[in-house]
Amino acid sequence: MGDHMPDDSHENVPSRQRRRFEGISSRAYEHPADRSALVALRKLSGFDTVFKALSGLLPERSLRLLFLSDSVRVSDAQFAHLNDMLRDACYILDLEKVPPMYVNQDPQPNAMCIGLDEPIIVVTTGLVELLDEEEMRAVVGHEVGHALSGHSVYRTILLFLTSLALRVAWIPLGNLAIMAIVTALREWFRKSELSADRAGLLVGQDLQASMRGLMKIAGGNHLHEMNVDAFLAQAEEYEAGGDLRDSVLKILNVMPRSHPFTTVRAAELKKWAESRDYQRIMDGHYPRRGEDGDTKVTDSFRESAASYASDVRSSKDPLMKLVSDIAGGAGDLGGRVRRGFGGFATGSPKDQPRGDGPDDESPNGSA
């Protein structure tokens, strides 16, 4: 597999005409919450110590040898259709060096982009067997988006901190500090998935294929039994339904996960696809990598703050509505909270239901 991209006439570029984004900066598609969470992560006490320790503990060569020895490397000779998709995704996003890509035997549909010095893309056989060509193209674009954004480094740190926690217990931070870093990494990574979903759409340029892929990740290979509109309606019901108790449970449910809930990802991607920002990119108006050095951190903070404020104002979640009302100076706050919890907060202990809280372990998302 070559390292550099083909020109327009290369046989690996599909016949279906799609726009190429020459010199595009990852800032064009990154979710504002992704950037702000990453800035917050870097400021977290002890993160630099963990980062430096793991960089020395987990050399890049070892990681590459692991996949080289126990997975199938994508090339012109192996999984050639995936190799075409990979090269094409790098061509569309103008990523000059094509990352190595491996197929790993695992029935769980999943994909990841990891690596400390250079990114490595890994997809599972469960994912390859689940998705059709256009759906898979969006996933490959998703992972190339991670590579372009430089997410692989932090994803690798998260992977090893969660799976090898006992082996890094000697780091002089204490378990609570390490778990604080893991929690912050998970919060950032959930936001980074929204960015990478956007990159996948820019590569595939087929919103329906992106929607189908997310539905299949949620419900399996039963496309004839599923409906995009009904799937998106679930996200609407999830966001707006219930009272303040449900809002708290949503937060508790998502905290152990590395990925956002699939319906939420679908709704977020559809909203972005219908936005002026997406249309401007498709029209060729987007920030270039050559301008990245001139970007101010304060600008990113302003964009993130504006995005969060807009999300709070437009959210139908009961907790977000309460936050919006507080910011707007709404009166009778105590009454609003009591009504939001449906009287649960003021009832006597004997009247309160038992055993209906979330499980200690919530399933992690994938792909």
CSV table of N, CA and C in Angstrom, one decimal, residues 216-361:
chain,number,residue,atom,x,y,z
A,216,LYS,N,-27.6,0.3,11.8
A,216,LYS,CA,-27.2,-1.1,11.9
A,216,LYS,C,-26.3,-1.3,13.1
A,217,ILE,N,-25.5,-0.3,13.5
A,217,ILE,CA,-24.7,-0.5,14.7
A,217,ILE,C,-25.6,-0.7,15.9
A,218,ALA,N,-26.7,0.0,15.9
A,218,ALA,CA,-27.6,-0.1,17.0
A,218,ALA,C,-28.5,-1.3,17.0
A,219,GLY,N,-29.0,-1.7,15.8
A,219,GLY,CA,-30.0,-2.8,15.7
A,219,GLY,C,-29.6,-4.0,14.8
A,220,GLY,N,-28.4,-4.0,14.4
A,220,GLY,CA,-27.9,-5.2,13.6
A,220,GLY,C,-28.3,-5.1,12.1
A,221,ASN,N,-28.1,-6.2,11.4
A,221,ASN,CA,-28.3,-6.3,10.0
A,221,ASN,C,-29.7,-6.6,9.7
A,222,HIS,N,-30.6,-5.8,10.1
A,222,HIS,CA,-32.1,-6.0,9.8
A,222,HIS,C,-32.7,-4.7,9.2
A,223,LEU,N,-32.0,-4.2,8.2
A,223,LEU,CA,-32.4,-2.9,7.6
A,223,LEU,C,-33.8,-2.9,7.2
A,224,HIS,N,-34.4,-4.0,6.7
A,224,HIS,CA,-35.8,-4.1,6.2
A,224,HIS,C,-36.7,-3.9,7.4
A,225,GLU,N,-36.2,-4.1,8.6
A,225,GLU,CA,-37.1,-3.9,9.8
A,225,GLU,C,-37.0,-2.6,10.4
A,226,MET,N,-36.1,-1.7,9.9
A,226,MET,CA,-35.8,-0.4,10.5
A,226,MET,C,-36.2,0.8,9.6
A,227,ASN,N,-36.3,1.9,10.2
A,227,ASN,CA,-36.7,3.1,9.5
A,227,ASN,C,-36.0,4.3,10.0
A,228,VAL,N,-35.3,5.1,9.1
A,228,VAL,CA,-34.5,6.2,9.6
A,228,VAL,C,-35.3,7.3,10.4
A,229,ASP,N,-36.5,7.6,9.9
A,229,ASP,CA,-37.3,8.6,10.5
A,229,ASP,C,-37.7,8.1,11.9
A,230,ALA,N,-38.1,6.9,12.1
A,230,ALA,CA,-38.5,6.3,13.4
A,230,ALA,C,-37.3,6.3,14.3
A,231,PHE,N,-36.1,6.0,13.7
A,231,PHE,CA,-34.9,5.9,14.5
A,231,PHE,C,-34.5,7.3,15.1
A,232,LEU,N,-34.7,8.3,14.2
A,232,LEU,CA,-34.4,9.7,14.7
A,232,LEU,C,-35.5,10.2,15.7
A,233,ALA,N,-36.7,9.6,15.5
A,233,ALA,CA,-37.8,10.0,16.5
A,233,ALA,C,-37.4,9.4,17.9
A,234,GLN,N,-36.6,8.3,18.0
A,234,GLN,CA,-36.2,7.8,19.3
A,234,GLN,C,-35.3,8.8,19.9
A,235,ALA,N,-34.4,9.5,19.1
A,235,ALA,CA,-33.5,10.5,19.7
A,235,ALA,C,-34.3,11.7,20.2
A,236,GLU,N,-35.4,12.1,19.5
A,236,GLU,CA,-36.2,13.1,20.0
A,236,GLU,C,-36.9,12.8,21.3
A,237,GLU,N,-37.4,11.5,21.4
A,237,GLU,CA,-38.1,11.1,22.6
A,237,GLU,C,-37.1,11.0,23.7
A,238,TYR,N,-35.9,10.5,23.4
A,238,TYR,CA,-34.8,10.4,24.5
A,238,TYR,C,-34.5,11.7,25.1
A,239,GLU,N,-34.4,12.7,24.2
A,239,GLU,CA,-34.0,14.1,24.7
A,239,GLU,C,-35.1,14.7,25.5
A,240,ALA,N,-36.3,14.6,25.0
A,240,ALA,CA,-37.4,15.4,25.6
A,240,ALA,C,-38.2,14.7,26.7
A,241,GLY,N,-38.1,13.4,26.7
A,241,GLY,CA,-38.9,12.6,27.6
A,241,GLY,C,-38.5,12.7,29.1
A,242,GLY,N,-39.5,12.4,29.9
A,242,GLY,CA,-39.2,12.2,31.4
A,242,GLY,C,-39.2,13.5,32.1
A,243,ASP,N,-38.7,13.4,33.4
A,243,ASP,CA,-38.5,14.6,34.2
A,243,ASP,C,-37.1,14.7,34.6
A,244,LEU,N,-36.8,15.5,35.7
A,244,LEU,CA,-35.4,15.7,36.0
A,244,LEU,C,-34.7,14.5,36.5
A,245,ARG,N,-35.4,13.5,37.1
A,245,ARG,CA,-34.8,12.3,37.4
A,245,ARG,C,-34.2,11.6,36.2
A,246,ASP,N,-35.0,11.6,35.1
A,246,ASP,CA,-34.5,11.0,33.9
A,246,ASP,C,-33.3,11.7,33.3
A,247,SER,N,-33.3,13.0,33.5
A,247,SER,CA,-32.1,13.8,33.0
A,247,SER,C,-30.9,13.4,33.8
A,248,VAL,N,-31.0,13.2,35.1
A,248,VAL,CA,-29.8,12.7,35.9
A,248,VAL,C,-29.4,11.3,35.5
A,249,LEU,N,-30.4,10.4,35.2
A,249,LEU,CA,-30.1,9.1,34.8
A,249,LEU,C,-29.4,9.0,33.5
A,250,LYS,N,-29.8,9.9,32.6
A,250,LYS,CA,-29.1,10.0,31.3
A,250,LYS,C,-27.6,10.3,31.5
A,251,ILE,N,-27.3,11.2,32.4
A,251,ILE,CA,-25.9,11.6,32.6
A,251,ILE,C,-25.1,10.4,33.2
A,252,LEU,N,-25.8,9.7,34.2
A,252,LEU,CA,-25.1,8.5,34.8
A,252,LEU,C,-24.9,7.4,33.8
A,253,ASN,N,-25.9,7.2,32.9
A,253,ASN,CA,-25.8,6.2,31.9
A,253,ASN,C,-24.7,6.4,30.9
A,254,VAL,N,-24.4,7.7,30.5
A,254,VAL,CA,-23.5,7.9,29.5
A,254,VAL,C,-22.0,8.1,30.0
A,255,MET,N,-21.9,8.3,31.3
A,255,MET,CA,-20.5,8.6,31.8
A,255,MET,C,-19.5,7.5,31.6
A,256,PRO,N,-19.9,6.2,31.8
A,256,PRO,CA,-18.9,5.1,31.6
A,256,PRO,C,-18.7,4.8,30.1
A,257,ARG,N,-19.4,5.4,29.2
A,257,ARG,CA,-19.3,5.0,27.8
A,257,ARG,C,-18.2,5.9,27.1
A,258,SER,N,-17.6,5.2,26.1
A,258,SER,CA,-16.6,6.0,25.2
A,258,SER,C,-17.3,6.6,24.1
A,259,HIS,N,-18.5,6.2,23.7
A,259,HIS,CA,-19.2,6.7,22.6
A,259,HIS,C,-20.6,7.3,23.0
A,260,PRO,N,-21.0,8.3,22.3
A,260,PRO,CA,-22.4,8.8,22.6
A,260,PRO,C,-23.4,7.7,22.1
A,261,PHE,N,-24.6,7.8,22.6
A,261,PHE,CA,-25.7,6.9,22.2
A,261,PHE,C,-25.9,7.1,20.7
A,262,THR,N,-26.2,6.0,20.0
A,262,THR,CA,-26.3,5.9,18.6
A,262,THR,C,-27.4,6.8,18.0
A,263,THR,N,-28.5,6.9,18.7
A,263,THR,CA,-29.6,7.7,18.2
A,263,THR,C,-29.2,9.2,18.3
A,264,VAL,N,-28.5,9.5,19.3
A,264,VAL,CA,-28.0,10.9,19.5
A,264,VAL,C,-27.0,11.3,18.4
A,265,ARG,N,-26.1,10.4,18.1
A,265,ARG,CA,-25.2,10.6,17.0
A,265,ARG,C,-25.9,10.9,15.7
A,266,ALA,N,-26.9,10.1,15.4
A,266,ALA,CA,-27.6,10.2,14.2
A,266,ALA,C,-28.3,11.6,14.1
A,267,ALA,N,-29.0,12.0,15.2
A,267,ALA,CA,-29.7,13.2,15.2
A,267,ALA,C,-28.7,14.4,15.1
A,268,GLU,N,-27.5,14.3,15.8
A,268,GLU,CA,-26.5,15.4,15.7
A,268,GLU,C,-26.0,15.5,14.3
A,269,LEU,N,-25.8,14.4,13.6
A,269,LEU,CA,-25.2,14.4,12.3
A,269,LEU,C,-26.2,15.0,11.3
A,270,LYS,N,-27.5,14.6,11.4
A,270,LYS,CA,-28.5,15.1,10.5
A,270,LYS,C,-28.7,16.6,10.7
A,271,LYS,N,-28.6,17.1,11.9
A,271,LYS,CA,-28.7,18.5,12.2
A,271,LYS,C,-27.6,19.3,11.5
A,272,TRP,N,-26.4,18.7,11.6
A,272,TRP,CA,-25.2,19.4,11.0
A,272,TRP,C,-25.3,19.3,9.5
A,273,ALA,N,-25.8,18.2,8.9
A,273,ALA,CA,-25.9,18.1,7.5
A,273,ALA,C,-26.9,19.1,6.9
A,274,GLU,N,-27.8,19.6,7.7
A,274,GLU,CA,-28.8,20.5,7.3
A,274,GLU,C,-28.4,22.0,7.6
A,275,SER,N,-27.2,22.1,8.1
A,275,SER,CA,-26.8,23.5,8.6
A,275,SER,C,-26.1,24.2,7.5
A,276,ARG,N,-25.9,25.5,7.7
A,276,ARG,CA,-25.2,26.4,6.8
A,276,ARG,C,-23.7,26.1,6.8
A,277,ASP,N,-23.2,25.6,7.9
A,277,ASP,CA,-21.8,25.3,8.0
A,277,ASP,C,-21.4,24.2,7.0
A,278,TYR,N,-22.3,23.1,7.0
A,278,TYR,CA,-22.0,22.0,6.1
A,278,TYR,C,-22.1,22.5,4.6
A,279,GLN,N,-23.1,23.3,4.3
A,279,GLN,CA,-23.3,23.7,3.0
A,279,GLN,C,-22.1,24.6,2.5
A,280,ARG,N,-21.6,25.4,3.4
A,280,ARG,CA,-20.4,26.2,3.1
A,280,ARG,C,-19.2,25.4,2.7
A,281,ILE,N,-19.0,24.3,3.5
A,281,ILE,CA,-17.9,23.4,3.2
A,281,ILE,C,-18.1,22.7,1.8
A,282,MET,N,-19.3,22.3,1.6
A,282,MET,CA,-19.6,21.6,0.3
A,282,MET,C,-19.4,22.6,-0.9
A,283,ASP,N,-19.6,23.9,-0.6
A,283,ASP,CA,-19.4,24.9,-1.6
A,283,ASP,C,-17.9,25.4,-1.8
A,284,GLY,N,-17.1,24.8,-0.9
A,284,GLY,CA,-15.7,25.1,-1.0
A,284,GLY,C,-15.2,26.1,-0.1
A,285,HIS,N,-16.0,26.6,0.8
A,285,HIS,CA,-15.6,27.6,1.8
A,285,HIS,C,-15.3,27.0,3.1
A,286,TYR,N,-14.1,26.8,3.4
A,286,TYR,CA,-13.7,26.1,4.7
A,286,TYR,C,-12.3,26.5,5.1
A,287,PRO,N,-12.0,26.4,6.4
A,287,PRO,CA,-10.7,26.8,6.9
A,287,PRO,C,-9.6,25.8,6.4
A,288,ARG,N,-8.5,26.3,6.0
A,288,ARG,CA,-7.4,25.5,5.5
A,288,ARG,C,-6.3,25.3,6.6
A,289,ARG,N,-5.6,24.1,6.4
A,289,ARG,CA,-4.6,23.8,7.4
A,289,ARG,C,-3.5,24.8,7.5
A,290,GLY,N,-3.2,25.5,6.4
A,290,GLY,CA,-2.2,26.6,6.4
A,290,GLY,C,-2.5,27.7,7.3
A,291,GLU,N,-3.8,27.8,7.7
A,291,GLU,CA,-4.3,28.9,8.5
A,291,GLU,C,-4.3,28.5,10.0
A,292,ASP,N,-4.1,27.2,10.3
A,292,ASP,CA,-4.2,26.7,11.7
A,292,ASP,C,-3.4,27.5,12.7
A,293,GLY,N,-2.2,27.9,12.3
A,293,GLY,CA,-1.3,28.6,13.2
A,293,GLY,C,-1.7,29.9,13.6
A,294,ASP,N,-2.6,30.5,12.8
A,294,ASP,CA,-3.1,31.9,13.1
A,294,ASP,C,-4.4,31.8,14.0
A,295,THR,N,-4.9,30.6,14.3
A,295,THR,CA,-6.1,30.5,15.0
A,295,THR,C,-5.8,30.7,16.5
A,296,LYS,N,-6.6,31.5,17.1
A,296,LYS,CA,-6.5,31.8,18.6
A,296,LYS,C,-7.3,30.9,19.4
A,297,VAL,N,-6.7,30.5,20.6
A,297,VAL,CA,-7.5,29.7,21.5
A,297,VAL,C,-8.7,30.3,22.0
A,298,THR,N,-8.7,31.7,22.2
A,298,THR,CA,-9.9,32.4,22.6
A,298,THR,C,-11.0,32.3,21.6
A,299,ASP,N,-10.7,32.2,20.3
A,299,ASP,CA,-11.7,32.0,19.3
A,299,ASP,C,-12.4,30.7,19.5
A,300,SER,N,-11.6,29.7,19.8
A,300,SER,CA,-12.2,28.3,20.0
A,300,SER,C,-13.1,28.3,21.2
A,301,PHE,N,-12.7,29.0,22.3
A,301,PHE,CA,-13.5,29.1,23.5
A,301,PHE,C,-14.8,29.8,23.2
A,302,ARG,N,-14.7,30.9,22.4
A,302,ARG,CA,-16.0,31.6,22.1
A,302,ARG,C,-16.9,30.8,21.3
A,303,GLU,N,-16.4,30.0,20.3
A,303,GLU,CA,-17.2,29.2,19.5
A,303,GLU,C,-17.9,28.1,20.4
A,304,SER,N,-17.1,27.5,21.3
A,304,SER,CA,-17.6,26.4,22.1
A,304,SER,C,-18.7,27.0,23.1
A,305,ALA,N,-18.4,28.1,23.7
A,305,ALA,CA,-19.4,28.7,24.6
A,305,ALA,C,-20.7,29.0,23.9
A,306,ALA,N,-20.6,29.6,22.6
A,306,ALA,CA,-21.8,29.9,21.9
A,306,ALA,C,-22.5,28.6,21.5
A,307,SER,N,-21.8,27.6,21.2
A,307,SER,CA,-22.4,26.3,20.9
A,307,SER,C,-23.2,25.7,22.0
A,308,TYR,N,-22.5,25.7,23.2
A,308,TYR,CA,-23.2,25.2,24.4
A,308,TYR,C,-24.4,26.0,24.8
A,309,ALA,N,-24.3,27.3,24.7
A,309,ALA,CA,-25.4,28.2,25.0
A,309,ALA,C,-26.6,27.9,24.1
A,310,SER,N,-26.3,27.7,22.8
A,310,SER,CA,-27.3,27.4,21.8
A,310,SER,C,-28.0,26.1,22.1
A,311,ASP,N,-27.1,25.1,22.5
A,311,ASP,CA,-27.7,23.7,22.8
A,311,ASP,C,-28.6,23.8,24.0
A,312,VAL,N,-28.2,24.6,25.0
A,312,VAL,CA,-29.0,24.7,26.2
A,312,VAL,C,-30.4,25.3,25.9
A,313,ARG,N,-30.3,26.4,25.1
A,313,ARG,CA,-31.5,27.1,24.7
A,313,ARG,C,-32.5,26.3,23.9
A,314,SER,N,-31.9,25.4,23.0
A,314,SER,CA,-32.8,24.7,22.1
A,314,SER,C,-33.2,23.3,22.6
A,315,SER,N,-32.5,22.9,23.7
A,315,SER,CA,-32.7,21.5,24.2
A,315,SER,C,-34.1,21.3,24.8
A,316,LYS,N,-34.6,20.1,24.6
A,316,LYS,CA,-35.9,19.8,25.2
A,316,LYS,C,-35.8,19.0,26.5
A,317,ASP,N,-34.5,18.7,26.9
A,317,ASP,CA,-34.3,18.0,28.1
A,317,ASP,C,-34.7,18.8,29.3
A,318,PRO,N,-35.5,18.2,30.2
A,318,PRO,CA,-36.0,18.9,31.4
A,318,PRO,C,-34.9,19.6,32.2
A,319,LEU,N,-33.7,19.0,32.4
A,319,LEU,CA,-32.6,19.6,33.1
A,319,LEU,C,-32.1,20.8,32.3
A,320,MET,N,-31.9,20.7,31.0
A,320,MET,CA,-31.4,21.8,30.2
A,320,MET,C,-32.4,22.9,30.2
A,321,LYS,N,-33.7,22.6,30.2
A,321,LYS,CA,-34.7,23.7,30.3
A,321,LYS,C,-34.6,24.4,31.6
A,322,LEU,N,-34.3,23.7,32.7
A,322,LEU,CA,-34.2,24.3,34.0
A,322,LEU,C,-33.0,25.2,34.0
A,323,VAL,N,-31.8,24.7,33.5
A,323,VAL,CA,-30.6,25.5,33.4
A,323,VAL,C,-30.9,26.8,32.6
A,324,SER,N,-31.6,26.7,31.5
A,324,SER,CA,-31.9,27.9,30.7
A,324,SER,C,-32.8,28.8,31.5
A,325,ASP,N,-33.7,28.3,32.2
A,325,ASP,CA,-34.6,29.2,33.0
A,325,ASP,C,-33.8,29.9,34.1
A,326,ILE,N,-32.9,29.2,34.7
A,326,ILE,CA,-32.0,29.8,35.8
A,326,ILE,C,-31.2,30.9,35.2
A,327,ALA,N,-30.6,30.7,34.0
A,327,ALA,CA,-29.8,31.7,33.3
A,327,ALA,C,-30.7,32.9,33.0
A,328,GLY,N,-32.0,32.6,32.7
A,328,GLY,CA,-32.9,33.7,32.3
A,328,GLY,C,-33.6,34.4,33.5
A,329,GLY,N,-33.2,33.9,34.7
A,329,GLY,CA,-33.8,34.5,35.9
A,329,GLY,C,-35.2,34.1,36.2
A,330,ALA,N,-35.6,32.9,35.9
A,330,ALA,CA,-36.9,32.5,36.2
A,330,ALA,C,-37.2,32.4,37.7
A,331,GLY,N,-38.4,32.8,38.1
A,331,GLY,CA,-38.7,32.7,39.5
A,331,GLY,C,-39.2,31.4,40.0
A,332,ASP,N,-39.4,31.2,41.3
A,332,ASP,CA,-39.9,30.0,41.9
A,332,ASP,C,-39.1,28.8,41.5
A,333,LEU,N,-37.7,28.9,41.7
A,333,LEU,CA,-36.8,27.9,41.3
A,333,LEU,C,-37.1,26.6,42.1
A,334,GLY,N,-37.3,26.8,43.4
A,334,GLY,CA,-37.6,25.6,44.3
A,334,GLY,C,-38.8,24.8,43.8
A,335,GLY,N,-39.8,25.5,43.5
A,335,GLY,CA,-41.0,24.9,43.0
A,335,GLY,C,-40.8,24.1,41.7
A,336,ARG,N,-40.0,24.8,40.8
A,336,ARG,CA,-39.7,24.1,39.5
A,336,ARG,C,-39.0,22.8,39.7
A,337,VAL,N,-38.0,22.9,40.6
A,337,VAL,CA,-37.2,21.6,40.9
A,337,VAL,C,-38.1,20.5,41.5
A,338,ARG,N,-38.9,20.9,42.4
A,338,ARG,CA,-39.8,19.9,43.0
A,338,ARG,C,-40.8,19.3,42.0
A,339,ARG,N,-41.3,20.1,41.1
A,339,ARG,CA,-42.2,19.6,40.1
A,339,ARG,C,-41.5,18.8,39.1
A,340,GLY,N,-40.2,19.2,38.8
A,340,GLY,CA,-39.4,18.5,37.8
A,340,GLY,C,-39.1,17.1,38.3
A,341,PHE,N,-38.9,16.9,39.6
A,341,PHE,CA,-38.7,15.6,40.1
A,341,PHE,C,-40.0,14.8,40.5
A,342,GLY,N,-41.1,15.4,40.1
A,342,GLY,CA,-42.4,14.7,40.3
A,342,GLY,C,-42.7,14.4,41.8
A,343,GLY,N,-42.2,15.3,42.7
A,343,GLY,CA,-42.5,15.0,44.1
A,343,GLY,C,-41.6,14.0,44.7
A,344,PHE,N,-40.7,13.4,43.9
A,344,PHE,CA,-39.8,12.3,44.4
A,344,PHE,C,-38.9,12.9,45.5
A,345,ALA,N,-38.4,14.1,45.2
A,345,ALA,CA,-37.4,14.7,46.1
A,345,ALA,C,-38.0,15.0,47.5
A,346,THR,N,-39.3,15.3,47.6
A,346,THR,CA,-39.8,15.7,48.8
A,346,THR,C,-40.6,14.6,49.5
A,347,GLY,N,-40.7,13.5,48.9
A,347,GLY,CA,-41.4,12.4,49.5
A,347,GLY,C,-40.6,11.8,50.7
A,348,SER,N,-41.3,11.0,51.6
A,348,SER,CA,-40.6,10.4,52.7
A,348,SER,C,-39.9,9.2,52.2
A,349,PRO,N,-38.9,8.7,52.9
A,349,PRO,CA,-38.1,7.6,52.5
A,349,PRO,C,-38.9,6.4,52.2
A,350,LYS,N,-40.0,6.2,53.0
A,350,LYS,CA,-40.8,4.9,52.8
A,350,LYS,C,-41.6,5.0,51.6
A,351,ASP,N,-41.8,6.2,51.1
A,351,ASP,CA,-42.6,6.3,49.8
A,351,ASP,C,-41.8,6.2,48.6
A,352,GLN,N,-40.5,6.3,48.8
A,352,GLN,CA,-39.6,6.4,47.6
A,352,GLN,C,-39.4,5.0,47.1
A,353,PRO,N,-39.5,4.8,45.7
A,353,PRO,CA,-39.2,3.5,45.2
A,353,PRO,C,-37.8,3.0,45.3
A,354,ARG,N,-37.6,1.7,45.4
A,354,ARG,CA,-36.3,1.2,45.6
A,354,ARG,C,-35.9,0.3,44.4
A,355,GLY,N,-34.6,0.3,44.1
A,355,GLY,CA,-34.1,-0.6,43.1
A,355,GLY,C,-34.3,-0.2,41.7
A,356,ASP,N,-34.7,1.1,41.5
A,356,ASP,CA,-34.9,1.5,40.1
A,356,ASP,C,-33.8,2.4,39.5
A,357,GLY,N,-32.7,2.4,40.2
A,357,GLY,CA,-31.6,3.2,39.8
A,357,GLY,C,-30.8,2.5,38.7
A,358,PRO,N,-29.8,3.2,38.0
A,358,PRO,CA,-29.1,2.6,36.9
A,358,PRO,C,-28.2,1.5,37.5
A,359,ASP,N,-27.9,0.5,36.6
A,359,ASP,CA,-26.9,-0.5,37.0
A,359,ASP,C,-25.5,0.1,37.2
A,360,ASP,N,-24.7,-0.6,38.0
A,360,ASP,CA,-23.3,-0.1,38.2
A,360,ASP,C,-22.5,-0.1,36.9
A,361,GLU,N,-22.8,-1.0,36.0
A,361,GLU,CA,-22.1,-1.1,34.7
A,361,GLU,C,-23.1,-0.8,33.6
